[in-house]
CSV table of N, CA, C and O in Angstrom, one decimal:
chain,number,residue,atom,x,y,z
T,2,MET,N,103.0,103.1,65.8
T,2,MET,CA,101.9,104.0,65.6
T,2,MET,C,100.7,103.4,66.3
T,2,MET,O,100.3,102.3,66.2
T,3,SER,N,100.1,104.3,67.1
T,3,SER,CA,98.9,103.8,68.0
T,3,SER,C,97.6,103.9,67.2
T,3,SER,O,97.4,104.7,66.3
T,4,LEU,N,96.8,102.9,67.6
T,4,LEU,CA,95.4,102.9,66.9
T,4,LEU,C,94.6,104.0,67.4
T,4,LEU,O,93.7,104.5,66.6
T,5,PHE,N,94.7,104.5,68.6
T,5,PHE,CA,93.9,105.5,69.2
T,5,PHE,C,94.8,106.7,69.6
T,5,PHE,O,96.0,106.5,69.9
T,6,THR,N,94.3,107.9,69.6
T,6,THR,CA,95.0,109.1,70.1
T,6,THR,C,95.0,109.1,71.6
T,6,THR,O,94.2,108.3,72.2
T,7,ASN,N,95.8,109.9,72.2
T,7,ASN,CA,95.9,110.0,73.7
T,7,ASN,C,94.5,110.5,74.2
T,7,ASN,O,94.1,110.0,75.3
T,8,ASN,N,93.9,111.4,73.6
T,8,ASN,CA,92.6,111.9,74.0
T,8,ASN,C,91.5,110.8,74.0
T,8,ASN,O,90.7,110.7,74.9
T,9,GLN,N,91.6,110.0,72.9
T,9,GLN,CA,90.6,108.9,72.8
T,9,GLN,C,90.8,107.9,73.9
T,9,GLN,O,89.9,107.3,74.5
T,10,LEU,N,92.1,107.6,74.2
T,10,LEU,CA,92.4,106.6,75.3
T,10,LEU,C,92.0,107.1,76.6
T,10,LEU,O,91.4,106.4,77.4
T,11,LYS,N,92.1,108.4,76.9
T,11,LYS,CA,91.7,109.0,78.1
T,11,LYS,C,90.2,108.9,78.3
T,11,LYS,O,89.6,108.7,79.3
T,12,ARG,N,89.5,109.1,77.1
T,12,ARG,CA,88.0,109.1,77.2
T,12,ARG,C,87.6,107.6,77.4
T,12,ARG,O,86.6,107.4,78.2
T,13,VAL,N,88.2,106.7,76.8
T,13,VAL,CA,87.8,105.3,77.1
T,13,VAL,C,88.1,104.9,78.6
T,13,VAL,O,87.4,104.2,79.2
T,14,SER,N,89.2,105.4,79.1
T,14,SER,CA,89.6,105.2,80.5
T,14,SER,C,88.5,105.8,81.4
T,14,SER,O,88.1,105.2,82.4
T,15,ASN,N,88.0,106.9,81.0
T,15,ASN,CA,86.9,107.6,81.8
T,15,ASN,C,85.7,106.8,81.7
T,15,ASN,O,84.9,106.7,82.7
T,16,ILE,N,85.4,106.2,80.6
T,16,ILE,CA,84.2,105.4,80.5
T,16,ILE,C,84.3,104.1,81.4
T,16,ILE,O,83.3,103.8,82.0
T,17,PHE,N,85.4,103.5,81.4
T,17,PHE,CA,85.6,102.3,82.3
T,17,PHE,C,85.5,102.7,83.8
T,17,PHE,O,84.9,102.0,84.6
T,18,ASP,N,86.0,103.9,84.1
T,18,ASP,CA,85.9,104.4,85.5
T,18,ASP,C,84.5,104.6,85.8
T,18,ASP,O,84.0,104.2,86.9
T,19,ASN,N,83.7,105.2,84.9
T,19,ASN,CA,82.3,105.5,85.2
T,19,ASN,C,81.5,104.2,85.3
T,19,ASN,O,80.6,104.0,86.1
T,20,ALA,N,81.9,103.2,84.5
T,20,ALA,CA,81.2,101.9,84.5
T,20,ALA,C,81.5,101.2,85.9
T,20,ALA,O,80.6,100.6,86.4
T,21,GLY,N,82.7,101.3,86.4
T,21,GLY,CA,83.0,100.8,87.7
T,21,GLY,C,82.2,101.4,88.8
T,21,GLY,O,81.7,100.8,89.7
T,22,GLN,N,81.9,102.7,88.7
T,22,GLN,CA,81.1,103.4,89.7
T,22,GLN,C,79.7,103.0,89.6
T,22,GLN,O,79.0,102.8,90.6
T,23,VAL,N,79.2,102.7,88.4
T,23,VAL,CA,77.8,102.3,88.2
T,23,VAL,C,77.6,100.9,88.8
T,23,VAL,O,76.7,100.6,89.5
T,24,VAL,N,78.6,100.0,88.6
T,24,VAL,CA,78.5,98.6,89.1
T,24,VAL,C,78.6,98.7,90.6
T,24,VAL,O,77.9,98.0,91.3
T,25,LEU,N,79.5,99.5,91.2
T,25,LEU,CA,79.6,99.7,92.6
T,25,LEU,C,78.3,100.1,93.2
T,25,LEU,O,77.8,99.6,94.2
T,26,GLY,N,77.7,101.1,92.6
T,26,GLY,CA,76.4,101.7,93.2
T,26,GLY,C,75.2,100.7,93.0
T,26,GLY,O,74.4,100.6,93.9
T,27,SER,N,75.1,100.1,91.9
T,27,SER,CA,73.9,99.3,91.6
T,27,SER,C,74.0,97.8,92.1
T,27,SER,O,73.0,97.3,92.6
T,28,VAL,N,75.2,97.2,92.0
T,28,VAL,CA,75.3,95.8,92.4
T,28,VAL,C,75.9,95.6,93.8
T,28,VAL,O,75.4,94.7,94.5
T,29,VAL,N,76.8,96.4,94.2
T,29,VAL,CA,77.4,96.2,95.5
T,29,VAL,C,76.7,97.0,96.7
T,29,VAL,O,76.3,96.4,97.7
T,30,ILE,N,76.4,98.2,96.5
T,30,ILE,CA,75.7,99.0,97.5
T,30,ILE,C,74.2,98.9,97.4
T,30,ILE,O,73.5,99.0,98.5
T,31,GLY,N,73.7,98.7,96.3
T,31,GLY,CA,72.2,98.7,96.1
T,31,GLY,C,71.5,97.7,96.9
T,31,GLY,O,70.4,98.0,97.5
T,32,PRO,N,72.0,96.4,97.0
T,32,PRO,CA,71.3,95.4,97.8
T,32,PRO,C,71.2,95.8,99.3
T,32,PRO,O,70.3,95.2,100.0
T,33,PHE,N,72.0,96.6,99.8
T,33,PHE,CA,71.9,97.0,101.2
T,33,PHE,C,70.6,97.8,101.5
T,33,PHE,O,70.1,97.9,102.6
T,34,PHE,N,70.0,98.4,100.5
T,34,PHE,CA,68.8,99.2,100.7
T,34,PHE,C,67.6,98.4,100.5
T,34,PHE,O,66.5,98.8,100.8
T,35,ASP,N,67.7,97.2,100.0
T,35,ASP,CA,66.6,96.2,99.8
T,35,ASP,C,66.8,95.1,100.8
T,35,ASP,O,67.4,94.1,100.5
T,36,SER,N,66.3,95.3,102.0
T,36,SER,CA,66.5,94.3,103.1
T,36,SER,C,65.7,93.1,102.9
T,36,SER,O,65.9,92.1,103.7
T,37,GLN,N,64.7,93.0,102.0
T,37,GLN,CA,63.9,91.8,101.8
T,37,GLN,C,64.7,90.6,101.4
T,37,GLN,O,64.5,89.5,101.8
T,38,ASN,N,65.6,90.8,100.4
T,38,ASN,CA,66.4,89.6,99.9
T,38,ASN,C,67.8,89.7,100.3
T,38,ASN,O,68.7,89.3,99.5
T,39,PHE,N,68.1,90.2,101.4
T,39,PHE,CA,69.5,90.4,101.8
T,39,PHE,C,70.3,89.1,102.0
T,39,PHE,O,71.5,89.1,101.8
T,40,ASN,N,69.6,88.0,102.3
T,40,ASN,CA,70.3,86.7,102.5
T,40,ASN,C,70.9,86.1,101.2
T,40,ASN,O,71.8,85.3,101.2
T,41,ASP,N,70.3,86.5,100.0
T,41,ASP,CA,70.7,86.0,98.8
T,41,ASP,C,71.7,86.9,98.0
T,41,ASP,O,71.9,86.6,96.8
T,42,THR,N,72.2,87.8,98.6
T,42,THR,CA,73.1,88.8,97.9
T,42,THR,C,74.6,88.5,98.0
T,42,THR,O,75.3,89.3,97.5
T,43,ASN,N,75.0,87.5,98.6
T,43,ASN,CA,76.4,87.2,98.8
T,43,ASN,C,77.1,87.1,97.4
T,43,ASN,O,78.2,87.6,97.2
T,44,LEU,N,76.5,86.4,96.5
T,44,LEU,CA,77.1,86.2,95.2
T,44,LEU,C,77.1,87.5,94.4
T,44,LEU,O,78.1,87.9,93.8
T,45,PHE,N,76.1,88.3,94.5
T,45,PHE,CA,76.1,89.6,93.9
T,45,PHE,C,77.1,90.6,94.5
T,45,PHE,O,77.8,91.3,93.8
T,46,LEU,N,77.3,90.5,95.8
T,46,LEU,CA,78.3,91.4,96.4
T,46,LEU,C,79.7,91.0,96.0
T,46,LEU,O,80.6,91.8,95.7
T,47,LEU,N,80.0,89.7,95.9
T,47,LEU,CA,81.3,89.2,95.5
T,47,LEU,C,81.6,89.5,94.0
T,47,LEU,O,82.6,90.0,93.7
T,48,ALA,N,80.6,89.2,93.2
T,48,ALA,CA,80.8,89.4,91.7
T,48,ALA,C,80.8,90.9,91.4
T,48,ALA,O,81.6,91.4,90.6
T,49,GLY,N,80.0,91.7,92.1
T,49,GLY,CA,80.0,93.1,91.9
T,49,GLY,C,81.3,93.8,92.3
T,49,GLY,O,81.8,94.7,91.7
T,50,THR,N,81.8,93.3,93.5
T,50,THR,CA,83.1,93.9,94.0
T,50,THR,C,84.2,93.5,93.0
T,50,THR,O,85.0,94.4,92.7
T,51,PHE,N,84.2,92.3,92.5
T,51,PHE,CA,85.3,91.9,91.6
T,51,PHE,C,85.2,92.7,90.3
T,51,PHE,O,86.2,93.2,89.8
T,52,LEU,N,83.9,92.8,89.8
T,52,LEU,CA,83.7,93.6,88.5
T,52,LEU,C,84.1,95.0,88.7
T,52,LEU,O,84.7,95.6,87.8
T,53,THR,N,83.8,95.6,89.8
T,53,THR,CA,84.2,97.0,90.1
T,53,THR,C,85.7,97.2,90.0
T,53,THR,O,86.2,98.1,89.4
T,54,PHE,N,86.4,96.4,90.8
T,54,PHE,CA,87.8,96.5,90.8
T,54,PHE,C,88.5,96.2,89.4
T,54,PHE,O,89.4,96.8,89.1
T,55,PHE,N,87.9,95.2,88.7
T,55,PHE,CA,88.4,94.9,87.4
T,55,PHE,C,88.2,96.1,86.4
T,55,PHE,O,89.1,96.5,85.7
T,56,LEU,N,87.1,96.7,86.4
T,56,LEU,CA,86.8,97.9,85.6
T,56,LEU,C,87.7,99.1,86.0
T,56,LEU,O,88.3,99.8,85.1
T,57,TRP,N,87.9,99.3,87.2
T,57,TRP,CA,88.8,100.4,87.7
T,57,TRP,C,90.3,100.0,87.3
T,57,TRP,O,91.0,100.9,86.9
T,58,TRP,N,90.7,98.8,87.4
T,58,TRP,CA,92.0,98.4,87.0
T,58,TRP,C,92.2,98.6,85.5
T,58,TRP,O,93.3,99.1,85.1
T,59,VAL,N,91.2,98.2,84.7
T,59,VAL,CA,91.3,98.5,83.2
T,59,VAL,C,91.4,100.0,83.0
T,59,VAL,O,92.2,100.4,82.1
T,60,SER,N,90.7,100.8,83.7
T,60,SER,CA,90.7,102.2,83.5
T,60,SER,C,92.1,102.7,83.8
T,60,SER,O,92.7,103.6,83.1
T,61,LEU,N,92.7,102.3,84.9
T,61,LEU,CA,94.1,102.7,85.3
T,61,LEU,C,95.1,102.3,84.2
T,61,LEU,O,96.0,103.0,83.9
T,62,ARG,N,95.0,101.1,83.7
T,62,ARG,CA,95.9,100.6,82.7
T,62,ARG,C,95.8,101.4,81.4
T,62,ARG,O,96.8,101.8,80.8
T,63,ILE,N,94.6,101.7,81.0
T,63,ILE,CA,94.4,102.6,79.8
T,63,ILE,C,95.0,104.0,80.0
T,63,ILE,O,95.6,104.6,79.2
T,64,GLU,N,94.8,104.5,81.2
T,64,GLU,CA,95.3,105.8,81.6
T,64,GLU,C,96.8,105.8,81.5
T,64,GLU,O,97.4,106.8,81.0
T,65,ARG,N,97.4,104.8,82.0
T,65,ARG,CA,98.9,104.7,81.9
T,65,ARG,C,99.4,104.6,80.5
T,65,ARG,O,100.4,105.2,80.2
T,66,ILE,N,98.7,103.9,79.7
T,66,ILE,CA,99.1,103.8,78.3
T,66,ILE,C,99.0,105.1,77.6
T,66,ILE,O,99.8,105.5,76.8
T,67,SER,N,97.9,105.9,77.9
T,67,SER,CA,97.7,107.2,77.3
T,67,SER,C,98.7,108.2,77.7
T,67,SER,O,98.9,109.2,77.0
T,68,SER,N,99.3,108.0,78.9
T,68,SER,CA,100.2,109.1,79.4
T,68,SER,C,101.7,108.8,78.9
T,68,SER,O,102.6,109.5,79.4
T,69,ARG,N,101.9,107.8,78.2
T,69,ARG,CA,103.3,107.5,77.7
T,69,ARG,C,103.7,108.5,76.7
T,69,ARG,O,103.1,109.0,75.9
């Protein structure tokens, strides 16, 4: 017996997908528009890219669980 219904799992998956898009837009792409501190953004680009892919991966895993 599952703790969440399929609709609830799909909603949580959607939330993780949206969070990944927010991280991509604000942490990864955002520094390209602020050229003043562009030399110090390597860590943000790396961490933001990792976090984006992690959130999207979690979203996909939850979506697969909900479709069983």
